Amino acid sequence: MNLPKRIRIKGWQDAVEQMQSYALEDLYAFFLAYESQNSEIPLDLLIQKMEHRLSTMKTSIHNGLKKPNITDSGWINGGAFHMKQFTEKGHSLLGKDFSMMVSKILAVSELNACMGRIVAAPTAGSCGVLPGVLLSVAEKKHYRDHDLVKALFVAGGIGEVISIRASLSGSNHGCQAEVGSASAMTAGALVYLSGGDHEQIESAAAFALKNILGLVCDPVAGRVEIPCIKRNVMGGCNALACAEMSLSGIKTLIPLDEVIDTMATIGDTLPCTLKETSLGGLAVSPSGKKMKLQTKLPRKE
Amino acid sequence: MSLFDVVGPIMIGPSSSHTAGAAKIGLLARNIFHHPLKRVSIVLYNSFADTGPGHGTLQAIVGGLLGFSMEDERIPQSLELAKQQSIAIDFSFLDDPEKHPNYVTILFDKDSASCFSVSGVSVGGGHAKIVEINDNKVEFSGRHDLLILQYRDICGMVALVGKLLARHHVNIAYMQISRDAVEEKALAVLKLDAPVPSIVLNELENKPEIYSAVAVPRWKEEEL
């Protein structure tokens, strides 16, 4: 079937219906066509572009793990590196795979805080979730890059739907829109990678976002460090659990579109102090305030 | 938005608005100014002033001015690199509720006759726009090839430029003109479907009514 010159979607359900009406094989094929029609860039170039993002994600994990990452504030002091050593010494509570996944998520998030090169997914503040989890599962299950690239298009599609119905920015809707979206994108990508159908992908993404609804954005001293980096780990663990629940056959009773709309409503209701302004939450805890004073910011003229 | 804005951009952290977008403004300003850098004053406003220093905003803007893209790993060292190239850079930090939260003005050769200013805003997700050039309101994000002209505000200039571009089969997608009636100076920003041929640029530069003609290449996000 011929595709229209431009493909517009209103939400997840609409995307699934259009995928079926154009007789496209799966959500990867749909979102690839969506991007190609709207950007007028041929499919093979888009795939190459996503391959480049995948290889950058791998490099970020590598660079984030090779030495302790220390931010200029000193608040982040080698967390990913410590976690890796803890794992290698056999101290994991649940097994090496899980602990290494945590270490990889930390690695990318810490690298971001240290001005390293990362792929925002969907934002820089939430950049650890998708690569940390996806590449851990890929290593364990021996998935090929070819499949991972497809999963990244599905992840991108989930984020696109969230950006259309709500937003992906902490200053608009709080951390639920950043780490929550990253977690939903990752959960959906994992289910796609594991061979799940569009309903299972939807359930995984819906579970992941539901679990993080209401999470505020309250960075200490406005820096993308505390609590952002550990929240990436939370988003990653949540994504893994939600993907497995969905693959086991558990289904969401609230459709993804409604969960996203709920996130927007909650985000709009949140006071500005809890949306990336550092005027509320942990940023104004006694220690948070003290830490803000410690950071060397140039005096305003 | 594009799926590559959701899974992307590839950038130097920690913030798409305060680091990646800031680097983009610096790079656009460099291309618009189009002269070797000697002295640059950078004025950061509002959120850029408040949280910029903790987000690498200063290094990002200077990195852009040195020609680095938002994913260039030299950005963290940009201040030292500028010093090595004998470029004098100073920063100031201001509040102005009238302006966008992430607003920066970059002044080249301030306090000299050839002072040139470019202001930009970072709008999130690594996207940024230039909003002012030498007190002229403009708006572009660098998605098109651009031709920026400063000329004596007389009749027929638009026709002249249009004809010249048409002769070389360059289509104009959009254009903005603003002028200073007192000084009889005008500034035009032309968004084009193709790069400006150098022969056109030479011809424009040779016209006495045209003070400057600068071609700014289309923004390339990253290699692929």
XYZ file of C-alpha atoms in Angstrom:
525
model
C 0.000 0.000 0.000
C 1.212 3.490 -0.835
C 2.206 5.664 2.082
C 0.941 9.246 2.314
C 3.417 12.094 1.784
C 3.364 12.828 5.512
C 2.351 10.523 8.360
C 0.760 12.204 11.376
C -0.160 10.312 14.534
C -2.373 11.316 17.442
C -1.170 8.653 19.830
C -0.252 5.011 20.297
C -3.611 3.535 19.253
C -3.571 5.685 16.121
C -0.025 4.540 15.301
C -1.043 0.882 15.642
C -4.124 1.414 13.451
C -2.082 3.166 10.762
C 0.552 0.417 10.898
C -2.219 -2.093 10.171
C -3.885 0.001 7.476
C -0.608 0.422 5.561
C -0.001 -3.325 6.007
C 3.372 -2.661 7.639
C 4.926 -5.686 9.284
C 5.549 -4.310 12.770
C 6.086 -1.149 14.811
C 9.697 -0.878 13.695
C 8.575 -0.820 10.059
C 5.886 1.715 10.922
C 8.118 4.161 12.804
C 10.850 3.855 10.183
C 8.317 4.725 7.473
C 6.937 7.517 9.686
C 10.380 9.096 10.010
C 11.225 8.638 6.348
C 7.977 10.164 5.053
C 8.175 13.141 7.411
C 11.877 13.901 7.000
C 12.133 12.918 3.305
C 15.263 10.913 4.149
C 15.576 7.439 2.578
C 15.195 4.372 4.797
C 18.785 3.153 4.475
C 20.177 6.510 5.629
C 17.871 6.529 8.629
C 19.028 3.044 9.584
C 22.660 4.186 9.294
C 21.871 7.193 11.451
C 20.380 4.939 14.145
C 23.381 2.571 13.884
C 25.596 5.554 14.663
C 23.494 6.307 17.759
C 23.799 2.676 18.851
C 27.578 2.702 18.492
C 27.758 6.004 20.415
C 25.726 4.393 23.234
C 28.227 1.523 23.391
C 31.137 3.973 23.529
C 29.415 5.917 26.339
C 29.113 2.751 28.430
C 32.751 1.885 27.747
C 33.985 5.392 28.587
C 31.776 5.641 31.658
C 33.150 2.388 33.098
C 36.866 2.656 32.341
C 37.703 4.979 35.213
C 35.917 6.600 38.173
C 33.757 9.507 36.965
C 34.131 12.543 39.209
C 32.086 15.701 38.671
C 33.583 19.102 39.445
C 31.176 19.429 42.387
C 32.633 16.188 43.770
C 29.137 14.856 44.503
C 29.491 12.124 41.920
C 32.578 10.191 42.799
C 33.096 6.974 40.865
C 29.700 5.331 41.489
C 29.642 3.238 38.288
C 33.235 2.152 38.845
C 32.537 1.121 42.466
C 29.452 -0.783 41.361
C 31.480 -2.625 38.716
C 34.138 -3.633 41.265
C 31.446 -4.729 43.730
C 29.990 -6.932 40.978
C 33.342 -8.373 39.958
C 34.103 -9.302 43.570
C 30.932 -11.401 43.565
C 28.991 -9.293 46.060
C 25.835 -9.031 43.929
C 22.606 -9.743 45.761
C 20.809 -11.191 42.755
C 23.555 -12.046 40.301
C 26.179 -10.422 38.150
C 23.925 -9.533 35.197
C 21.650 -7.326 37.245
C 24.484 -5.539 39.045
C 26.357 -4.925 35.800
C 23.202 -3.421 34.314
C 23.039 -0.992 37.245
C 26.696 -0.195 36.723
C 26.152 0.518 33.001
C 23.195 2.811 33.643
C 25.301 4.713 36.185
C 28.224 4.845 33.740
C 26.297 6.679 31.039
C 24.503 9.027 33.445
C 27.747 9.895 35.228
C 29.559 10.443 31.944
C 26.837 12.925 31.024
C 27.314 14.793 34.314
C 31.076 14.927 33.578
C 30.579 16.526 30.138
C 31.205 13.302 28.240
C 29.577 12.355 24.938
C 26.193 10.642 25.231
C 22.991 10.068 23.261
C 20.065 11.932 24.834
C 17.247 9.364 25.197
C 14.906 11.177 25.413
C 16.906 13.782 27.372
C 20.472 14.131 28.570
C 19.316 13.866 32.185
C 17.729 10.465 31.464
C 20.375 9.204 29.034
C 21.503 6.173 31.086
C 18.284 4.138 31.074
C 17.957 2.996 27.456
C 21.604 2.123 26.651
C 22.299 0.619 30.081
C 19.373 -1.815 29.968
C 19.180 -2.520 26.241
C 22.868 -3.315 25.885
C 22.907 -5.448 29.049
C 20.053 -7.588 27.736
C 21.651 -7.676 24.274
C 24.893 -8.999 25.739
C 23.148 -11.654 27.795
C 20.891 -12.780 24.941
C 23.399 -12.277 22.108
C 21.185 -9.922 20.104
C 22.753 -8.480 16.978
C 23.161 -4.767 16.284
C 20.691 -5.144 13.438
C 17.970 -6.081 15.980
C 19.030 -3.410 18.464
C 18.674 -0.713 15.815
C 15.108 -1.883 15.171
C 14.401 -1.765 18.900
C 15.754 1.811 19.037
C 13.214 2.862 16.387
C 10.442 1.339 18.539
C 11.831 3.163 21.599
C 11.907 6.374 19.565
C 8.309 5.799 18.487
C 7.136 5.441 22.105
C 8.961 8.679 23.009
C 7.459 10.390 19.973
C 3.942 9.458 21.083
C 4.680 10.811 24.591
C 6.023 14.054 23.078
C 2.859 14.414 20.977
C 0.351 13.856 23.807
C 2.420 15.290 26.687
C 6.100 16.245 26.729
C 9.561 14.839 27.351
C 10.868 17.713 29.402
C 11.342 17.986 33.148
C 10.603 21.702 33.055
C 7.169 20.944 31.565
C 6.099 17.808 33.393
C 8.748 16.834 35.943
C 10.995 13.784 36.085
C 8.100 11.478 35.137
C 8.448 12.998 31.637
C 12.215 12.331 31.503
C 13.070 9.154 33.426
C 9.441 7.979 33.153
C 9.526 8.307 29.367
C 12.993 6.742 29.153
C 11.705 3.806 31.194
C 8.599 3.364 29.000
C 10.713 3.577 25.824
C 13.138 0.999 27.203
C 10.421 -1.396 28.399
C 8.776 -1.307 24.960
C 12.100 -1.759 23.169
C 12.931 -4.821 25.328
C 9.590 -6.449 24.524
C 10.073 -5.754 20.812
C 13.546 -7.269 20.993
C 12.155 -10.338 22.745
C 9.606 -10.885 19.994
C 6.555 -9.418 21.724
C 3.647 -8.068 19.660
C 2.337 -4.501 19.670
C -0.082 -5.194 22.533
C 2.728 -6.527 24.699
C 4.901 -3.546 23.797
C 2.065 -1.233 24.799
C 1.544 -3.014 28.129
C 5.238 -2.854 29.008
C 5.460 0.865 28.194
C 2.198 1.592 30.028
C 3.356 -0.305 33.162
C 6.673 1.529 33.161
C 5.130 4.986 32.852
C 2.352 4.226 35.361
C 4.958 3.285 37.959
C 6.766 6.605 37.636
C 3.722 8.923 37.433
C 4.074 11.943 39.658
C 7.855 11.890 39.969
C 9.117 15.440 40.435
C 12.230 17.124 39.009
C 14.181 18.649 41.922
C 17.900 18.661 41.091
C 20.194 19.907 43.848
C 21.775 23.225 42.814
C 20.213 22.749 39.371
C 22.879 20.211 38.463
C 22.107 17.003 36.589
C 23.614 14.915 39.398
C 21.491 14.483 42.517
C 19.014 12.779 42.412
C 19.050 12.409 38.600
C 21.709 9.741 38.227
C 20.188 7.212 40.646
C 16.752 7.900 39.197
C 18.127 6.626 35.900
C 18.911 3.339 37.673
C 15.365 3.223 39.055
C 13.973 3.822 35.546
C 16.151 1.046 34.125
C 15.201 -1.566 36.755
C 11.553 -0.609 36.333
C 11.819 -1.036 32.542
C 13.277 -4.525 32.906
C 10.595 -5.627 35.372
C 7.775 -4.169 33.258
C 9.078 -5.817 30.093
C 9.198 -9.189 31.851
C 5.706 -8.757 33.320
C 4.328 -7.992 29.893
C 6.185 -10.874 28.236
C 4.747 -13.185 30.891
C 1.277 -12.303 29.641
C 0.174 -9.602 32.093
C -1.802 -6.936 30.246
C -2.361 -3.274 31.032
C -5.992 -2.381 31.702
C -5.317 1.314 31.089
C -4.182 1.991 27.510
C -0.819 3.709 26.979
C -2.461 6.814 25.498
C -4.494 7.292 28.686
C -1.419 6.814 30.869
C 0.405 9.485 28.841
C -2.568 11.864 29.128
C -2.585 11.241 32.869
C 1.102 12.088 33.025
C 0.387 15.411 31.286
C -2.466 16.203 33.679
C -0.317 15.393 36.697
C 2.579 17.366 35.213
C 0.381 20.401 34.642
C -0.855 20.166 38.225
C 2.649 19.973 39.721
C 3.835 23.287 41.144
C 6.679 25.018 39.299
C 8.934 24.469 42.315
C 9.004 20.766 41.386
C 9.689 21.185 37.652
C 13.417 21.698 37.166
C 13.594 25.041 38.947
C 15.467 23.692 42.003
C 13.074 25.672 44.207
C 11.497 22.621 45.832
C 11.968 18.967 46.733
C 15.458 17.678 47.502
C 16.957 20.904 46.158
C 15.639 22.753 49.218
C 16.326 20.041 51.798
C 18.792 21.299 54.448
C 21.648 19.363 52.827
C 20.551 20.346 49.326
C 20.668 24.021 50.276
C 24.076 23.572 51.886
C 25.388 21.814 48.793
C 24.138 24.622 46.606
C 26.185 27.099 48.636
C 29.256 24.900 48.221
C 29.167 24.968 44.430
C 31.376 27.593 42.924
C 29.103 29.682 40.744
C 30.429 32.978 39.411
C 28.957 35.987 41.148
C 26.307 37.811 39.184
C 27.224 41.291 38.018
C 9.470 16.135 16.210
C 11.820 13.595 14.689
C 12.527 10.172 16.226
C 16.157 11.287 16.166
C 15.242 14.083 18.574
C 13.778 11.429 20.886
C 16.746 9.046 20.579
C 19.269 11.843 20.298
C 20.933 14.187 19.764
C 24.437 12.855 20.241
C 25.886 15.508 22.487
C 28.284 16.501 25.228
C 26.440 16.500 28.570
C 24.991 17.373 30.934
C 22.025 19.264 29.491
C 20.433 19.423 26.045
C 19.254 22.997 26.591
C 22.171 24.359 28.633
C 25.019 22.500 26.919
C 24.028 21.175 23.469
C 21.797 24.154 22.552
C 24.418 26.571 23.895
C 27.115 25.012 21.701
C 24.827 25.347 18.703
C 24.303 29.079 19.360
C 28.075 29.563 19.613
C 28.691 27.781 16.329
C 25.935 29.692 14.503
C 27.289 32.989 15.891
C 30.787 32.089 14.681
C 29.481 31.378 11.185
C 27.444 34.593 11.102
C 30.297 36.783 12.348
C 32.637 35.090 9.874
C 35.844 36.823 10.956
C 38.802 35.633 13.024
C 38.015 35.862 16.738
C 39.976 38.348 18.828
C 37.773 39.581 21.627
C 34.435 38.085 22.604
C 32.083 39.185 25.392
C 29.403 36.701 26.333
C 26.351 37.908 28.251
C 24.235 35.137 29.778
C 20.685 35.824 30.913
C 18.206 34.238 33.334
C 18.464 30.442 33.590
C 21.594 30.464 31.424
C 23.122 32.846 33.985
C 21.766 30.989 37.040
C 22.537 27.380 36.227
C 24.724 27.734 33.138
C 28.028 27.589 35.029
C 27.002 24.224 36.580
C 25.952 22.870 33.183
C 29.011 23.614 31.079
C 27.138 26.408 29.270
C 30.253 28.614 29.195
C 32.453 25.871 27.733
C 29.709 24.919 25.279
C 29.254 28.446 23.888
C 33.003 28.965 23.580
C 33.355 25.509 22.002
C 30.780 26.511 19.400
C 32.662 29.767 18.784
C 35.803 27.711 18.142
C 33.880 25.709 15.524
C 33.035 22.614 17.591
C 29.724 20.814 17.128
C 27.567 19.865 20.135
C 29.103 16.371 20.183
C 32.729 17.473 20.066
C 34.707 16.073 23.007
C 36.950 19.156 23.065
C 34.060 21.240 24.488
C 35.073 20.726 28.166
C 38.522 22.209 27.370
C 37.249 25.056 25.167
C 38.159 27.891 27.554
C 41.811 26.779 27.652
C 41.833 26.225 23.887
C 40.528 29.755 23.292
C 43.254 31.120 25.533
C 45.881 29.193 23.542
C 44.539 30.841 20.382
C 44.870 34.260 22.090
C 41.140 34.909 22.016
C 40.103 37.151 24.903
C 36.785 36.010 26.360
C 34.796 37.532 29.198
C 31.442 36.581 30.685
C 28.718 38.520 32.415
C 25.523 37.305 34.066
C 22.264 39.241 33.990
C 18.556 38.888 34.768
C 15.967 40.156 32.328
C 12.434 38.804 32.733
C 11.561 40.175 29.271
C 13.971 37.736 27.675
C 13.740 33.974 27.083
C 14.993 31.866 30.059
C 17.974 30.577 28.060
C 19.194 33.722 26.336
C 22.722 34.731 25.410
C 24.218 37.725 23.620
C 27.637 37.283 22.033
C 29.506 40.518 21.333
C 32.479 40.377 18.981
C 35.062 43.162 19.306
C 32.938 45.092 21.795
C 33.679 48.842 22.165
C 35.218 48.986 18.708
C 33.801 50.419 15.483
C 33.442 46.921 14.108
C 31.447 45.623 17.127
C 29.123 42.833 16.004
C 26.494 41.152 18.147
C 24.518 37.946 17.839
C 21.867 36.793 20.323
C 20.379 33.344 20.555
C 17.984 31.267 22.636
C 18.154 27.583 23.496
C 14.672 26.120 23.268
C 15.252 22.573 24.561
C 16.277 19.209 23.123
C 19.491 20.692 21.728
C 17.528 23.057 19.484
C 18.411 26.730 19.353
C 17.545 29.852 17.400
C 19.318 33.076 16.571
C 16.975 35.934 17.478
C 18.997 39.114 17.008
C 21.912 40.328 14.903
C 23.210 43.844 15.589
C 19.901 45.001 17.127
C 17.912 43.587 14.194
C 15.268 41.030 15.181
C 15.708 37.817 13.213
C 14.640 34.220 13.704
C 16.326 31.170 12.290
C 17.654 27.862 13.540
C 20.143 27.056 10.806
C 18.109 24.307 9.116
C 18.451 26.150 5.785
C 21.430 27.492 3.916
C 21.485 31.178 4.766
C 22.585 34.379 3.132
C 22.935 37.298 5.527
C 23.317 40.738 4.004
C 23.926 44.145 5.501
C 23.367 46.921 2.993
C 22.378 50.538 2.392
C 18.596 50.733 2.610
C 17.751 51.812 -0.938
C 15.133 50.717 -3.489
C 15.745 47.616 -5.546
C 18.145 45.730 -3.293
C 15.814 42.765 -2.793
C 15.204 42.565 -6.539
C 18.934 42.669 -7.209
C 19.709 39.834 -4.799
C 16.714 37.784 -5.951
C 17.727 38.106 -9.573
C 21.309 37.135 -8.856
C 20.265 34.029 -6.919
C 17.696 33.085 -9.574
C 20.362 33.280 -12.267
C 22.216 30.536 -10.364
C 19.032 28.543 -9.740
C 19.011 29.082 -5.979
C 15.450 29.220 -4.664
C 14.594 31.514 -1.733
C 12.485 29.679 0.843
C 11.913 32.609 3.164
C 13.360 36.034 3.872
C 13.364 38.549 6.704
C 14.348 42.194 6.418
C 14.798 44.685 9.176
C 16.216 48.175 8.906
C 17.496 51.109 10.835
C 15.776 54.110 9.237
C 18.093 56.651 10.860
C 21.278 55.017 9.689
C 19.677 53.912 6.395
C 21.060 50.435 6.995
C 19.191 47.203 6.440
C 19.820 43.586 7.342
C 18.331 40.719 5.357
C 18.334 37.034 6.246
C 17.510 34.775 3.309
C 16.730 31.115 3.889
C 17.674 29.194 0.767
C 17.101 25.731 -0.684
C 20.772 25.429 -1.695
C 24.116 26.905 -0.635
C 25.057 30.341 -1.973
C 27.441 29.895 -4.942
C 30.748 31.669 -4.266
C 30.387 33.578 -7.527
C 27.170 35.140 -6.176
C 28.865 35.986 -2.903
C 31.765 37.667 -4.744
C 29.429 39.674 -6.888
C 27.428 40.846 -3.842
C 30.553 41.790 -1.924
C 31.728 43.934 -4.823
C 28.610 46.102 -4.794
C 29.261 49.378 -2.929
C 25.745 49.372 -1.404
C 26.402 46.033 0.265
C 28.431 46.288 3.466
C 28.666 42.583 4.084
C 27.451 39.332 2.560
C 27.872 36.135 4.554
C 26.822 32.632 3.624
C 26.010 30.369 6.587
C 25.970 26.686 5.690
C 22.990 24.526 6.579
C 23.197 22.983 10.058
C 24.593 19.468 10.013
C 23.436 17.660 13.124
C 26.210 15.102 13.102
C 27.989 13.030 10.490
C 25.158 10.547 10.337
